[in-house]
Structure formats: structure tokens, C-alpha cells
Amino acid sequence: KYQQKKKWNLGNYKHVYYALGIALFLIVSYLFFNHFKSDIIKHSEVKYIPMKSLYGQKYVTIFVNESSELFLLDTGASTTTVSSDFINKLVRDGYLDRQIHFRGYEMYSIADGSRVRGAIWSIPEIRVGSLVLNNIKFVELEGSEINLLGMSTLDLFGDYTINPNENLIEIK
């Protein structure tokens, strides 16, 4: 006897194809819209860094090695500078090691036009508001008694706006 091959009748499986099509559409839609949703959330997350106003100047609290230090906000300073007392405390506490974190010396021009020698240090981690920044360049200026938050660190914030009336730095 000659046996006839069984033909697949695709009409009987229409409901399976519809279900697969709908499932594929839902998966693609979910992935597509979640991609844009996450971008929207990322762009809408605004962080704020509080500032303190003292004697007409704006200060920002920076946390290094579990302790806080006030830094004068100085948009005219190209580099963040710190006092020798600040660096010596971090070395005494064991947070900085001269062999590991000291990067050398450079000459810097300061606001009065004079030039001073600065010791460059790589600070492993700082926290400014909710931001955590790693391997930050701080310059220890001889004779300086104040810490300045300069543009070298501010630029690491990305897109930011300083709002002096509300004592906030807004990071977008």
C-alpha cells in the first residue's frame, strides 16, 4: 500500500501563531518602553548639595575618611586646595600614605598673583552630599589655612547649577 504523507494544516494552529505574535509584541514593547523609562528616570534624578553661608561666603561640607571638613566654594580656583593640617590629619589617621597617595609638587598662582609650591595628593574617596567621588586631586598649599572647593572637583559633578539664594548646588 502506498501511504500518503500527512500534511500540516496550518489553519488549525492559527491561535498558537496569534498567541506567539502577541507574546512577542508584549516582550518587545516592554523592553522598548522600559529602556526609555530608565532614561527618563536618570534624567529626572536631581541631587542637591547643601551649602552653608558664613560671613557672606558659601561653604560645602566634604566628608573624607569618616570626618567632615568645610570647604569654601571658589569657582575662581582651578584646583581644590587644602591646608597642611588637613593632609597631616589624614596621614596621621592612616588614611593617606605618602608612598601611595603623594603625586609630587607643582607651582601654583594664587589670587594675589604670587606663586606657591603645592603638594599634589590623590584622595581615595570623598563624599559631597550624596555624591561619592574617587581618586580626587587635592593640592596642599604651604601656608594655607583654608580648604577651597575649586573647579577641578566641581567639574566632576557633571551638569550642576549653583543656587546661592537657596544655599544649594543642584546636580542634574
Short mmCIF file of C-alpha atoms in Angstrom, two decimals:
data_model
loop_
_atom_site.label_atom_id
_atom_site.label_comp_id
_atom_site.label_asym_id
_atom_site.label_seq_id
_atom_site.Cartn_x
_atom_site.Cartn_y
_atom_site.Cartn_z
CA LYS A 1 0.00 0.00 0.00
CA TYR A 2 1.06 3.44 -0.74
CA GLN A 3 0.99 5.62 2.37
CA GLN A 4 0.27 9.27 1.89
CA LYS A 5 2.35 11.79 3.85
CA LYS A 6 0.44 13.76 6.41
CA LYS A 7 0.22 17.41 5.53
CA TRP A 8 0.32 20.01 8.26
CA ASN A 9 -2.76 22.09 8.21
CA LEU A 10 -1.57 25.46 9.37
CA GLY A 11 -5.10 26.69 9.76
CA ASN A 12 -5.53 24.51 12.83
CA TYR A 13 -2.66 26.36 14.59
CA LYS A 14 -3.80 29.95 13.98
CA HIS A 15 -4.50 30.51 17.66
CA VAL A 16 -0.92 29.43 18.51
CA TYR A 17 0.52 31.90 15.99
CA TYR A 18 -1.67 34.70 17.33
CA ALA A 19 -0.58 33.93 20.87
CA LEU A 20 3.10 33.87 19.88
CA GLY A 21 2.69 37.13 17.97
CA ILE A 22 1.02 38.82 20.92
CA ALA A 23 3.67 37.50 23.32
CA LEU A 24 6.47 38.76 21.05
CA PHE A 25 4.77 42.16 20.75
CA LEU A 26 4.43 42.42 24.54
CA ILE A 27 8.07 41.48 25.13
CA VAL A 28 9.37 43.99 22.57
CA SER A 29 7.04 46.71 23.92
CA TYR A 30 8.13 46.04 27.49
CA LEU A 31 11.84 46.23 26.58
CA PHE A 32 11.36 49.32 24.43
CA PHE A 33 9.35 51.32 26.96
CA ASN A 34 11.47 50.27 29.95
CA HIS A 35 14.57 51.49 28.10
CA PHE A 36 13.06 54.96 27.72
CA LYS A 37 11.55 54.87 31.18
CA SER A 38 15.01 54.32 32.72
CA ASP A 39 16.42 57.21 30.67
CA ILE A 40 13.65 59.48 31.90
CA ILE A 41 14.28 58.46 35.49
CA LYS A 42 18.03 59.02 35.12
CA HIS A 43 17.49 62.49 33.70
CA SER A 44 14.88 63.44 36.28
CA GLU A 45 17.05 62.46 39.26
CA VAL A 46 18.27 65.74 40.64
CA LYS A 47 20.68 65.73 43.54
CA TYR A 48 21.30 68.62 45.87
CA ILE A 49 24.40 69.54 47.81
CA PRO A 50 23.67 71.90 50.67
CA MET A 51 25.87 74.95 51.21
CA LYS A 52 26.41 76.94 54.38
CA SER A 53 26.60 80.69 54.34
CA LEU A 54 29.24 82.13 56.68
CA TYR A 55 30.36 85.77 56.61
CA GLY A 56 29.00 86.25 53.11
CA GLN A 57 30.84 83.21 51.71
CA LYS A 58 29.43 79.82 50.65
CA TYR A 59 30.86 76.64 52.17
CA VAL A 60 30.32 72.98 51.31
CA THR A 61 30.85 70.09 53.72
CA ILE A 62 33.06 67.35 52.32
CA PHE A 63 33.45 64.02 54.08
CA VAL A 64 36.84 62.33 53.93
CA ASN A 65 37.67 59.26 56.00
CA GLU A 66 34.60 59.48 58.22
CA SER A 67 35.23 63.12 59.16
CA SER A 68 33.79 66.30 57.73
CA GLU A 69 35.60 69.44 56.63
CA LEU A 70 34.21 72.76 55.43
CA PHE A 71 35.43 73.90 52.01
CA LEU A 72 34.97 77.43 50.74
CA LEU A 73 33.22 77.29 47.37
CA ASP A 74 35.61 79.06 44.99
CA THR A 75 34.63 78.99 41.32
CA GLY A 76 37.67 81.16 40.60
CA ALA A 77 40.04 78.44 41.82
CA SER A 78 41.05 75.98 39.13
CA THR A 79 42.08 73.36 41.68
CA THR A 80 40.73 72.16 45.01
CA THR A 81 43.25 73.13 47.66
CA VAL A 82 43.61 72.04 51.27
CA SER A 83 45.60 73.06 54.30
CA SER A 84 48.64 71.18 55.58
CA ASP A 85 46.70 70.49 58.80
CA PHE A 86 44.04 68.68 56.77
CA ILE A 87 46.58 66.48 54.94
CA ASN A 88 48.61 65.82 58.11
CA LYS A 89 45.47 64.63 59.91
CA LEU A 90 44.68 62.19 57.06
CA VAL A 91 48.27 60.88 57.15
CA ARG A 92 48.23 60.55 60.98
CA ASP A 93 44.91 58.68 60.80
CA GLY A 94 46.43 56.25 58.29
CA TYR A 95 44.01 57.22 55.53
CA LEU A 96 46.77 58.63 53.31
CA ASP A 97 50.18 57.08 52.76
CA ARG A 98 52.86 59.33 51.30
CA GLN A 99 54.28 56.45 49.22
CA ILE A 100 50.89 55.72 47.65
CA HIS A 101 48.90 58.96 47.56
CA PHE A 102 51.51 61.70 47.14
CA ARG A 103 51.96 62.64 43.46
CA GLY A 104 54.65 65.34 43.54
CA TYR A 105 54.95 69.12 43.55
CA GLU A 106 53.84 71.86 41.17
CA MET A 107 53.88 75.64 41.28
CA TYR A 108 50.51 77.42 41.55
CA SER A 109 49.45 81.03 41.09
CA ILE A 110 47.14 82.20 43.83
CA ALA A 111 44.60 85.04 43.93
CA ASP A 112 47.12 87.75 44.91
CA GLY A 113 49.30 86.86 41.90
CA SER A 114 52.10 85.22 43.87
CA ARG A 115 53.30 81.70 43.13
CA VAL A 116 53.43 78.99 45.75
CA ARG A 117 54.51 75.37 45.75
CA GLY A 118 51.71 72.84 46.07
CA ALA A 119 51.92 69.18 47.02
CA ILE A 120 49.57 67.07 44.91
CA TRP A 121 47.66 64.31 46.70
CA SER A 122 45.25 61.70 45.36
CA ILE A 123 42.44 61.32 47.85
CA PRO A 124 40.96 57.81 47.58
CA GLU A 125 37.35 58.83 48.23
CA ILE A 126 35.34 61.89 49.20
CA ARG A 127 31.63 62.34 49.77
CA VAL A 128 29.90 65.58 48.87
CA GLY A 129 26.21 65.43 49.67
CA SER A 130 25.09 62.11 48.21
CA LEU A 131 27.89 62.03 45.62
CA VAL A 132 30.86 59.75 46.15
CA LEU A 133 33.96 60.65 44.14
CA ASN A 134 37.09 58.52 43.91
CA ASN A 135 40.77 59.39 43.39
CA ILE A 136 40.30 63.14 43.68
CA LYS A 137 43.21 65.53 43.22
CA PHE A 138 43.70 67.86 46.18
CA VAL A 139 46.60 70.29 46.35
CA GLU A 140 48.16 71.05 49.71
CA LEU A 141 49.32 74.66 49.63
CA GLU A 142 52.07 75.69 52.01
CA GLY A 143 50.84 78.31 54.44
CA SER A 144 47.17 77.90 53.52
CA GLU A 145 44.78 77.69 56.43
CA ILE A 146 41.59 77.23 54.43
CA ASN A 147 40.24 74.49 52.19
CA LEU A 148 38.94 75.66 48.79
CA LEU A 149 36.49 73.65 46.69
CA GLY A 150 37.73 74.54 43.21
CA MET A 151 36.70 73.77 39.65
CA SER A 152 38.78 70.56 39.42
CA THR A 153 36.30 68.94 41.81
CA LEU A 154 33.17 70.89 40.83
CA ASP A 155 33.57 69.77 37.20
CA LEU A 156 33.36 66.15 38.37
CA PHE A 157 29.75 66.82 39.43
CA GLY A 158 28.74 66.96 35.76
CA ASP A 159 25.87 69.30 34.94
CA TYR A 160 25.37 71.47 38.01
CA THR A 161 23.89 74.82 38.97
CA ILE A 162 24.93 76.84 41.99
CA ASN A 163 21.89 78.45 43.60
CA PRO A 164 23.25 80.90 46.19
CA ASN A 165 19.80 82.16 47.26
CA GLU A 166 18.77 78.68 48.35
CA ASN A 167 22.25 77.61 49.51
CA LEU A 168 22.22 74.61 47.16
CA ILE A 169 24.24 73.11 44.36
CA GLU A 170 21.82 71.33 42.06
CA ILE A 171 23.23 68.40 40.09
CA LYS A 172 21.25 67.17 37.11
#
